[in-house]
Coordinates of C-alpha atoms and ligand atoms in Angstrom, one line a residue:
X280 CA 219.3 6.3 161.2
X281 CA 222.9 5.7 161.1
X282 CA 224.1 4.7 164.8
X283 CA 227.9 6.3 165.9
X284 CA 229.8 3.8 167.4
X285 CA 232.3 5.1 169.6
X286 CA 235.8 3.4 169.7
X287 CA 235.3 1.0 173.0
X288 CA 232.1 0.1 171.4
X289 CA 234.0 -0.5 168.6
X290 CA 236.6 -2.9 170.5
X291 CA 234.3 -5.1 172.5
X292 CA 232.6 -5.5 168.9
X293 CA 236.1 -7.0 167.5
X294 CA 236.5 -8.9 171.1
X295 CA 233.4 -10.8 170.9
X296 CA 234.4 -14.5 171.0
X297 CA 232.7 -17.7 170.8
X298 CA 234.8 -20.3 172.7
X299 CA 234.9 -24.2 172.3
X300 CA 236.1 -27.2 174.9
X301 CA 236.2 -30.8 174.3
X302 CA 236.8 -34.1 175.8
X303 CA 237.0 -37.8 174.7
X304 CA 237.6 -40.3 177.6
X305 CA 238.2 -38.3 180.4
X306 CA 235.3 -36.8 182.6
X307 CA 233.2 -34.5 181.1
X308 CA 233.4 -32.3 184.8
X309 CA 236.9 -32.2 184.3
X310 CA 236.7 -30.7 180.7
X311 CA 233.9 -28.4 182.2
X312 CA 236.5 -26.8 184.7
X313 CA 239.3 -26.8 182.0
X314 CA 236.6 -24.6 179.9
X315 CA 235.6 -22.3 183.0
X316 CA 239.5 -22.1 183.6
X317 CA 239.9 -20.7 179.5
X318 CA 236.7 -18.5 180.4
X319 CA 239.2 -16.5 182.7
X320 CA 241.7 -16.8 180.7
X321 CA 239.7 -15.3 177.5
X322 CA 238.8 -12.1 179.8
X323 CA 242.3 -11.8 181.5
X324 CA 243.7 -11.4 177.9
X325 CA 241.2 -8.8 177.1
X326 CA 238.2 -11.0 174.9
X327 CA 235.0 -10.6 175.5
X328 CA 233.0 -14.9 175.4
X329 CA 229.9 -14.3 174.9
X330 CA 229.2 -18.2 173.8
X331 CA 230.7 -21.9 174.9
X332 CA 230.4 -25.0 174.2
X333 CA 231.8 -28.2 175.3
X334 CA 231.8 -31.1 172.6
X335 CA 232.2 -34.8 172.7
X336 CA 234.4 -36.8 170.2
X337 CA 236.0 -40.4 170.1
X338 CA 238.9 -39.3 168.6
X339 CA 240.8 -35.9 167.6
X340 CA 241.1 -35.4 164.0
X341 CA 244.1 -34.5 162.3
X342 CA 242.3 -31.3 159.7
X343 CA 240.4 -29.5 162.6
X344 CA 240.3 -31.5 165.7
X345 CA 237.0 -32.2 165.4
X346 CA 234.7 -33.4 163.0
X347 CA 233.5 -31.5 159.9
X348 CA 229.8 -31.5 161.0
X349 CA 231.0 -30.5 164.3
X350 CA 232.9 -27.3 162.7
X351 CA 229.9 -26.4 161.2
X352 CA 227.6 -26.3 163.4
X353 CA 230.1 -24.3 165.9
X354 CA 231.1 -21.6 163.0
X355 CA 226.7 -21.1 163.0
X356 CA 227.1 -20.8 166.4
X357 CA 229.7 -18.8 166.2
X358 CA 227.6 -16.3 163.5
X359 CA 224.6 -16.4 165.6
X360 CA 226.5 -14.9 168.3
X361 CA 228.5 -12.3 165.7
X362 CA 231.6 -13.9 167.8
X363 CA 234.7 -12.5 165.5
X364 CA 236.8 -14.8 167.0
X365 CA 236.7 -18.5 167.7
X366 CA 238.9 -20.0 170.9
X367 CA 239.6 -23.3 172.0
X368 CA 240.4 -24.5 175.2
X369 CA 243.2 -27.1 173.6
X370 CA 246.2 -26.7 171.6
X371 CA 245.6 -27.1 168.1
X372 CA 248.5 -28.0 165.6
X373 CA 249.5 -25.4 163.0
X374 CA 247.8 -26.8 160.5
X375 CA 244.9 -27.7 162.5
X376 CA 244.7 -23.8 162.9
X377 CA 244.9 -22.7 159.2
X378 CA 242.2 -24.9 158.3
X379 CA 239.9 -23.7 161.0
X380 CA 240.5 -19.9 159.9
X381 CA 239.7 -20.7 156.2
X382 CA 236.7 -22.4 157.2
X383 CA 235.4 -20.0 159.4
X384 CA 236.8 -16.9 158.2
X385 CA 237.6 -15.6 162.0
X386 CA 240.7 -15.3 164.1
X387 CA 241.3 -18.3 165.7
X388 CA 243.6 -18.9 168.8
X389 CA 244.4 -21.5 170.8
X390 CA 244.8 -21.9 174.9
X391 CA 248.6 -21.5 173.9
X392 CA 248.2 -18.4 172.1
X393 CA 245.7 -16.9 174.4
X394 CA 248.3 -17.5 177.5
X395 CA 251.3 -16.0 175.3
X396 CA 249.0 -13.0 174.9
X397 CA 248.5 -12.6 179.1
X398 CA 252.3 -12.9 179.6
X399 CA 252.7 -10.5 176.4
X400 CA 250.7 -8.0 178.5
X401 CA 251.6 -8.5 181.9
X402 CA 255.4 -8.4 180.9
X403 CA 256.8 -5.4 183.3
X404 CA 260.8 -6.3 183.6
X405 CA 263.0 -6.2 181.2
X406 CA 263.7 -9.3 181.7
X407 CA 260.1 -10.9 181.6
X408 CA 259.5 -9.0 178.4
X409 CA 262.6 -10.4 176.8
X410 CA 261.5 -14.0 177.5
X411 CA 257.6 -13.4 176.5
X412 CA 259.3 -12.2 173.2
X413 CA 261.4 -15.4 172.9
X414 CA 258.4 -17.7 173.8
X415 CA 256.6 -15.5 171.3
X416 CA 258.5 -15.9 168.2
X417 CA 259.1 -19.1 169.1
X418 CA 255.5 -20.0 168.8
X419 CA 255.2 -18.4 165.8
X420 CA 258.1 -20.4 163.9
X421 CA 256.5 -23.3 164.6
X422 CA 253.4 -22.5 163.4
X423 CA 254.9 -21.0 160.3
X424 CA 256.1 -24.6 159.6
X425 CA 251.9 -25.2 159.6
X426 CA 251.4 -22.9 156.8
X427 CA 254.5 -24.3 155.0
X428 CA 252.8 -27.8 154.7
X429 CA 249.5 -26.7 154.1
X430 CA 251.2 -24.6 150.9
X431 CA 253.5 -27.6 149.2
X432 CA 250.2 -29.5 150.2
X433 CA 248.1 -27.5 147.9
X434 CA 248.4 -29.3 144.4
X435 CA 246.8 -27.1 142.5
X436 CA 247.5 -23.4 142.2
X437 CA 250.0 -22.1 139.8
X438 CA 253.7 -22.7 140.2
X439 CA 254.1 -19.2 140.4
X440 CA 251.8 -18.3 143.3
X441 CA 253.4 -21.2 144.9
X442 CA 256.8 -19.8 144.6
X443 CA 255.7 -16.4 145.7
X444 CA 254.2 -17.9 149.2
X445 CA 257.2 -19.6 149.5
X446 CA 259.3 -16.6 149.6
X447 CA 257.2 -14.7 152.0
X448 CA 257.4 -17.5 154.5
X449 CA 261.0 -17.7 153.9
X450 CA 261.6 -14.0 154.7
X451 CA 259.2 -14.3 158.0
X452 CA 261.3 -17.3 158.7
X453 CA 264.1 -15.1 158.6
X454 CA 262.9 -12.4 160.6
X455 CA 261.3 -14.5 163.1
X456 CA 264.9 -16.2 163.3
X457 CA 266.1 -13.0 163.8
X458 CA 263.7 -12.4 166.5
X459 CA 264.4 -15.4 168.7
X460 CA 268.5 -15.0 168.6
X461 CA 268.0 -11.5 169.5
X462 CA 265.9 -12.1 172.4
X463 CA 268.3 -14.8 173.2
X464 CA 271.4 -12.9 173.6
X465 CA 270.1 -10.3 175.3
X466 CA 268.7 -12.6 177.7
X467 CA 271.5 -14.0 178.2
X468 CA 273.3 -11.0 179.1
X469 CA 270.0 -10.7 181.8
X470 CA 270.9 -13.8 182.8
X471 CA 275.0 -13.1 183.5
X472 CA 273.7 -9.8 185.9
X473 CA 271.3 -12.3 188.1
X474 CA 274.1 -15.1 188.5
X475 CA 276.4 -12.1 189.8
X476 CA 273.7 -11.1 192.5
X477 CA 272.9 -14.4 193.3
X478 CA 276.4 -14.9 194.5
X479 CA 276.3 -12.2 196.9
X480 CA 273.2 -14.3 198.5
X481 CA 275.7 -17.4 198.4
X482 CA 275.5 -19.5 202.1
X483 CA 271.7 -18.2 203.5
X484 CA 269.0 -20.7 202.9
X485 CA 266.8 -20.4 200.0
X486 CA 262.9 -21.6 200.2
X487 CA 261.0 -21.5 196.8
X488 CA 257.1 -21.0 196.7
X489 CA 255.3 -23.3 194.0
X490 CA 252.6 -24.5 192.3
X491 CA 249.4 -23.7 190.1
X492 CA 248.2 -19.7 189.2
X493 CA 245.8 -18.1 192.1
X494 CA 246.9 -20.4 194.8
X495 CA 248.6 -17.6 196.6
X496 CA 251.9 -17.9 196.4
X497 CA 252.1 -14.1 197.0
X498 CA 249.7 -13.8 199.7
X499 CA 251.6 -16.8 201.3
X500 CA 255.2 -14.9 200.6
X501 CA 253.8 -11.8 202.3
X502 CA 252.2 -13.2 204.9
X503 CA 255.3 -15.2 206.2
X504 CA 258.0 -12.7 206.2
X505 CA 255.7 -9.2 206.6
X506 CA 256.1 -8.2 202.8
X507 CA 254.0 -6.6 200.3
X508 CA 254.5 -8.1 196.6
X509 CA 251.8 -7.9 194.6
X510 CA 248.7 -10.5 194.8
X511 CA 245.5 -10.5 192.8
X512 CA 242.2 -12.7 192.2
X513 CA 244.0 -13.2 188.7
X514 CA 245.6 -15.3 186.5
X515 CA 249.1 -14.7 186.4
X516 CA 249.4 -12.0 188.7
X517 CA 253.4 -13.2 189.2
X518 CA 255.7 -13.2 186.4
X519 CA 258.9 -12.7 188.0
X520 CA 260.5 -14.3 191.3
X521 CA 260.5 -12.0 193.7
X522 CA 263.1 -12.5 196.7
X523 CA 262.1 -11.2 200.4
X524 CA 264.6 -12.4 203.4
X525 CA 262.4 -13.4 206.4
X526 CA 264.7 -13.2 209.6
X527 CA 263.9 -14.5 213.5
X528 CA 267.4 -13.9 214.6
X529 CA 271.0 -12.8 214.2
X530 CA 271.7 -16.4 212.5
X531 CA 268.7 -17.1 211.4
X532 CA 267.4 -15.9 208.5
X533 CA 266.1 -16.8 205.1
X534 CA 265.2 -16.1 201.5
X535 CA 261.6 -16.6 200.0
X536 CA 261.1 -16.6 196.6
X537 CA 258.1 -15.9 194.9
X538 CA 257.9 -17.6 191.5
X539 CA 255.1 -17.5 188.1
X540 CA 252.4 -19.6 188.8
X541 CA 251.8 -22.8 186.4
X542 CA 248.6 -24.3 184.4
X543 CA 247.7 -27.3 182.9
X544 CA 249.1 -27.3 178.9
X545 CA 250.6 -24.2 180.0
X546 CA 253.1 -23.1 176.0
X547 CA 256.0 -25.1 175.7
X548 CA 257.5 -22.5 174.3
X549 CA 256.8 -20.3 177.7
X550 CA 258.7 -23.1 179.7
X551 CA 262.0 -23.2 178.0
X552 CA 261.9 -18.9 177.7
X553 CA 261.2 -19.1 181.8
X554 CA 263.8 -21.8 182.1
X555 CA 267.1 -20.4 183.1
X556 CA 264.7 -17.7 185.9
X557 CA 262.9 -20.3 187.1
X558 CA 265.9 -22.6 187.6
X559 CA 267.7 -20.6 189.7
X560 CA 264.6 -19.5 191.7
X561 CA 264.2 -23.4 192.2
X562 CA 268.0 -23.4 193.3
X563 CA 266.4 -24.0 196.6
X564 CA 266.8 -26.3 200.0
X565 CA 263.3 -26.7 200.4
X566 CA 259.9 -26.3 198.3
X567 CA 256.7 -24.7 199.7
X568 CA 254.1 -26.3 197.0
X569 CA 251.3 -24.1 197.4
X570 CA 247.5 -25.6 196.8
X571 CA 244.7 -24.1 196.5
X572 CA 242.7 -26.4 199.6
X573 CA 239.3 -25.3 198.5
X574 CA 239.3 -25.6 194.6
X575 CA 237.7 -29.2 193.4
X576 CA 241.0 -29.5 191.2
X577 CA 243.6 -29.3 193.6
X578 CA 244.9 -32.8 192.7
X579 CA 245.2 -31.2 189.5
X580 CA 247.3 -28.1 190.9
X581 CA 249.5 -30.7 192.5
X582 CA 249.9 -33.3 189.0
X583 CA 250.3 -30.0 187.1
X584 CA 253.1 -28.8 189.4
X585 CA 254.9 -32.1 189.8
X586 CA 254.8 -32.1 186.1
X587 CA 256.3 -29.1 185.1
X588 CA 258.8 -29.4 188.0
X589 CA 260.4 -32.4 186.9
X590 CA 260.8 -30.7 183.5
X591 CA 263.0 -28.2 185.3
X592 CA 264.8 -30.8 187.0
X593 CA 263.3 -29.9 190.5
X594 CA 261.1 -32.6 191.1
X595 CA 263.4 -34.6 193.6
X596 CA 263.9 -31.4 196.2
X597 CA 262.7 -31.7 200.1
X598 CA 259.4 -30.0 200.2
X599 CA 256.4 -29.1 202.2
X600 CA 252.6 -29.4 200.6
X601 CA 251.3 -26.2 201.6
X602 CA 247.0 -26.4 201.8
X603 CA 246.4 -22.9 201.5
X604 CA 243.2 -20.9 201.7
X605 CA 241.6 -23.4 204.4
X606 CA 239.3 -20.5 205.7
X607 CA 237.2 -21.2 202.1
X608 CA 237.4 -25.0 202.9
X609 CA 234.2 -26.6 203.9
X610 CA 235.6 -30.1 204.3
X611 CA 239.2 -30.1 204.9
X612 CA 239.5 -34.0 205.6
X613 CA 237.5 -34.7 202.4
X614 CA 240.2 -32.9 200.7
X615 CA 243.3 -33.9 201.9
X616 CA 241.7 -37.5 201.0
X617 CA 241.4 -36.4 197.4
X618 CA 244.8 -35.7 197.2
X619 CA 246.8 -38.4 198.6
X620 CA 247.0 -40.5 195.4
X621 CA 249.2 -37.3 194.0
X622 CA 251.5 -37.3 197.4
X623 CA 254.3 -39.1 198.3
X624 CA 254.5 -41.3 200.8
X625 CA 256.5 -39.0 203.7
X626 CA 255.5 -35.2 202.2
X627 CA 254.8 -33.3 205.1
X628 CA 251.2 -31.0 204.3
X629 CA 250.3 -28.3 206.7
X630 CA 247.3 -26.2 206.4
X631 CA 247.3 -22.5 206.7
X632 CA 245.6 -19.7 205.1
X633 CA 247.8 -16.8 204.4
X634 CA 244.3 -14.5 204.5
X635 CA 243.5 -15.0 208.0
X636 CA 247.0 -16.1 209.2
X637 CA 245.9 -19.7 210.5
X638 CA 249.1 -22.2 210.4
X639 CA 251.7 -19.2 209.0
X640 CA 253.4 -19.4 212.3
X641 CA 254.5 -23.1 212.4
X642 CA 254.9 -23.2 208.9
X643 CA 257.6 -20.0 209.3
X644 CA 259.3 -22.4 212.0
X645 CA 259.4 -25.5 209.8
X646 CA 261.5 -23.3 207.1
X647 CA 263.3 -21.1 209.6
X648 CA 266.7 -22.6 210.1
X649 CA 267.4 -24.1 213.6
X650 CA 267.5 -20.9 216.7
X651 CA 271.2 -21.0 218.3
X652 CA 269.1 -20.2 221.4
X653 CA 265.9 -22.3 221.4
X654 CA 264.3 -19.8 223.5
X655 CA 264.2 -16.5 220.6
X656 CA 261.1 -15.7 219.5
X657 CA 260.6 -15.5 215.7
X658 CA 260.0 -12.0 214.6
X659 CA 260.0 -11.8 210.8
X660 CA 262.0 -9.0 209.4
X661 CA 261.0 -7.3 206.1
X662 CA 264.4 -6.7 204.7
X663 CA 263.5 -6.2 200.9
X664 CA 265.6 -7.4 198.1
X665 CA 264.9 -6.3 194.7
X666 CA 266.0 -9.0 192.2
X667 CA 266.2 -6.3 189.0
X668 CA 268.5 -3.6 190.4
Ligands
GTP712 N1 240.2 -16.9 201.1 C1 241.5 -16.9 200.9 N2 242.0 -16.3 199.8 C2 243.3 -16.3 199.6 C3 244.2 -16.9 200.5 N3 245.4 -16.8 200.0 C4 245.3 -16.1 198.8 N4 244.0 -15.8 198.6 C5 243.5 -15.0 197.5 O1 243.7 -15.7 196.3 C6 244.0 -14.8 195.2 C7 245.3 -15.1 194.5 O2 246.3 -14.9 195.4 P1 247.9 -14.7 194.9 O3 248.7 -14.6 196.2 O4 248.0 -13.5 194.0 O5 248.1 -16.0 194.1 P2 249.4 -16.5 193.4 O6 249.6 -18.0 193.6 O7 250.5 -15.6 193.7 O8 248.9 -16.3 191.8 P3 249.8 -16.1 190.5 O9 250.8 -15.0 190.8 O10 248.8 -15.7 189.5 O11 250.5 -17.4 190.2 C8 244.0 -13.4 195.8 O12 242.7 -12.8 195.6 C9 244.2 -13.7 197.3 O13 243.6 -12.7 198.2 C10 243.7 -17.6 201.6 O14 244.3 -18.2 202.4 N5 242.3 -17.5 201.8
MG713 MG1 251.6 -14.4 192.6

């Protein structure tokens, strides 16, 4: 008997994936929670894992990043799990790629390509949907170069065929070229309406909220000056800064921003699209770098934060370490011990938890300017600025 599939059927068939870590000196734990980490990732970009695996290996190779008896036994994995697609939790070079889809006749991605495919998706301004397009075509140029090497590579094969490849690349080169410088000038013309509003905000203070995906950033934003921008138990939840003025008086008032959260080997393609938005939400007097207190990788959050802020040039600004979500903490000393080797030496860290409210208050006087009259009581004031009008 012949059994109808319907279409969602269908789908999750097509979405079944087979995904693959690795480590070589570091902790294995650590590559454990990087693979957990690409688990959620998998399923916020719509793929169904339904196998995992972590390998060993001295040493990255350059064909397929592992080893050949390695491949093999993952692509029988792979089969016995009628996985259709094949992830893995690093980046993989161009070429890297090609081989592996040859070899296991599947759609391969990488934790770059599976990110690109969450901000593809969770694009809903103008604005962020210009830049996911930028990173996009971005990513694929450079893996275009991939299949360029692999084909002058290939000896054999008729001059002809060769040629023929050749031009096909050369026309996607030329549309993908297309692509980015497009997405670039309009951009830019994005970019020339947010430097106009941001003038009229000229002279209040500015406080930017940091630091890794799911820390709560959002929650913390909202908490702290009675807003409601969106928060989720997700990945990515933020893609655009959000702006909410928190005020406690007549002169004192100031602006929050809400910016994307960051991951470890988050696309370096995604950084420089994001670049000019997140520079000018990190235009700031003062930091709030958000942790999340109760996951085992908050040193992480922190080294992946730094990291990425010093690419934007932000790394040197006065900031506060901001322990969030203590209510989930079982052992708060514990881990604030953890993460003093990733502190410097006069950071100021308050704990709060913008869920039950513990710690909001004295953290909204620490970034409330000064009261002309010591004795006002600070009443935040939900005045709401939308940065896209
Ligand atoms: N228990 C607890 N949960 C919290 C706290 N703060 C935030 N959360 C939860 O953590 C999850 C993520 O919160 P968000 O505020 O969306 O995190 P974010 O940093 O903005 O995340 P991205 O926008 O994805 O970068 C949500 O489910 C929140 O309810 C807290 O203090 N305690
Ligand atoms: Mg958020």
């Amino acid at each position: 008997m012949i059994q109808s599939i319907s279409p969602a059927e269908d789908e999750q068939q097509a979405n079944r994936t087979y995904l693959v870590g690795s480590f070589t000196t570091e902790e294995r734990s650590s590559a454990e929670a990087s693979l957990q980490e690409m688990e959620r990732l998998c399923k916020t970009a719509g793929l169904l894992v339904v196998g995992r695996e972590l390998v060993r290996l001295r040493a990255p190779k350059p064909a397929l990043y592992l080893g050949t008896g390695q491949a093999d036994r993952i692509i029988a994995s792979a089969d016995d799990e009628e996985a259709r697609i094949i992830v893995f939790d690093q980046p993989l070079t161009p070429v890297q790629m090609r081989n592996w889809s040859r070899r296991a006749q599947r759609e391969i991605y990488d934790r770059h390509a599976v990110i690109l495919e969450i901000f593809a998706r969770r694009a809903r301004t103008r604005e962020a949907q210009l830049q996911v397009e930028l990173a996009r075509a971005e990513y694929a140029q450079s893996h275009l170069a991939g299949m360029w090497q692999h084909l002058s590579r290939q000896g054999g094969g008729s001059r002809l065929a060769r040629g023929e490849g050749e031009k096909q690349i050369e026309m996607d080169r030329r549309q993908l070229k297309k692509r980015v410088l497009t997405a670039r000038r309009a951009l830019d013309k994005v970019g020339r309406q947010r430097a106009l509003r941001r003038e009229r905000r000229e002279g209040v203070r500015r406080v930017a909220l940091v630091g890794y995906t799911n820390a709560g950033k959002s929650t913390l934003l909202n908490a702290l000056a009675n807003a409601r921008v969106r928060s989720a138990d997700q990945l990515f939840a933020t893609l655009d800064p959000v702006t909410r003025r928190l005020t406690a008086g007549p002169d004192q008032s100031v602006l929050l921003t809400d910016t994307v959260g960051f991951i470890r080997n988050l696309p370096p393609e995604l950084i420089n699209a994001f670049h000019s938005t997140l520079e000018e939400a990190l235009e700031a007097d003062l930091l709030l770098l958000v942790v999340d207190a109760a996951d085992p990788e908050a040193p992480l959050q922190i080294k992946t934060t730094q990291d990425i802020l010093q690419k934007l040039g932000a790394h040197l600004l006065p900031r506060i370490i901001v322990l969030n979500k203590v209510d989930t903490c079982p052992d708060m000393e514990q881990a604030e011990l953890l993460l003093q080797p990733f502190l410097n030496r006069d950071d100021e860290v308050l704990q709060v938890s913008a869920l039950t409210g513990r710690g909001i208050e004295t953290l909204r006087t620490r970034i409330l300017p000064p009261a002309p009259d010591a004795e006002a009581e600070a009443q935040p004031d939900p005045v709401v600025l939308d940065p896209h009008q």
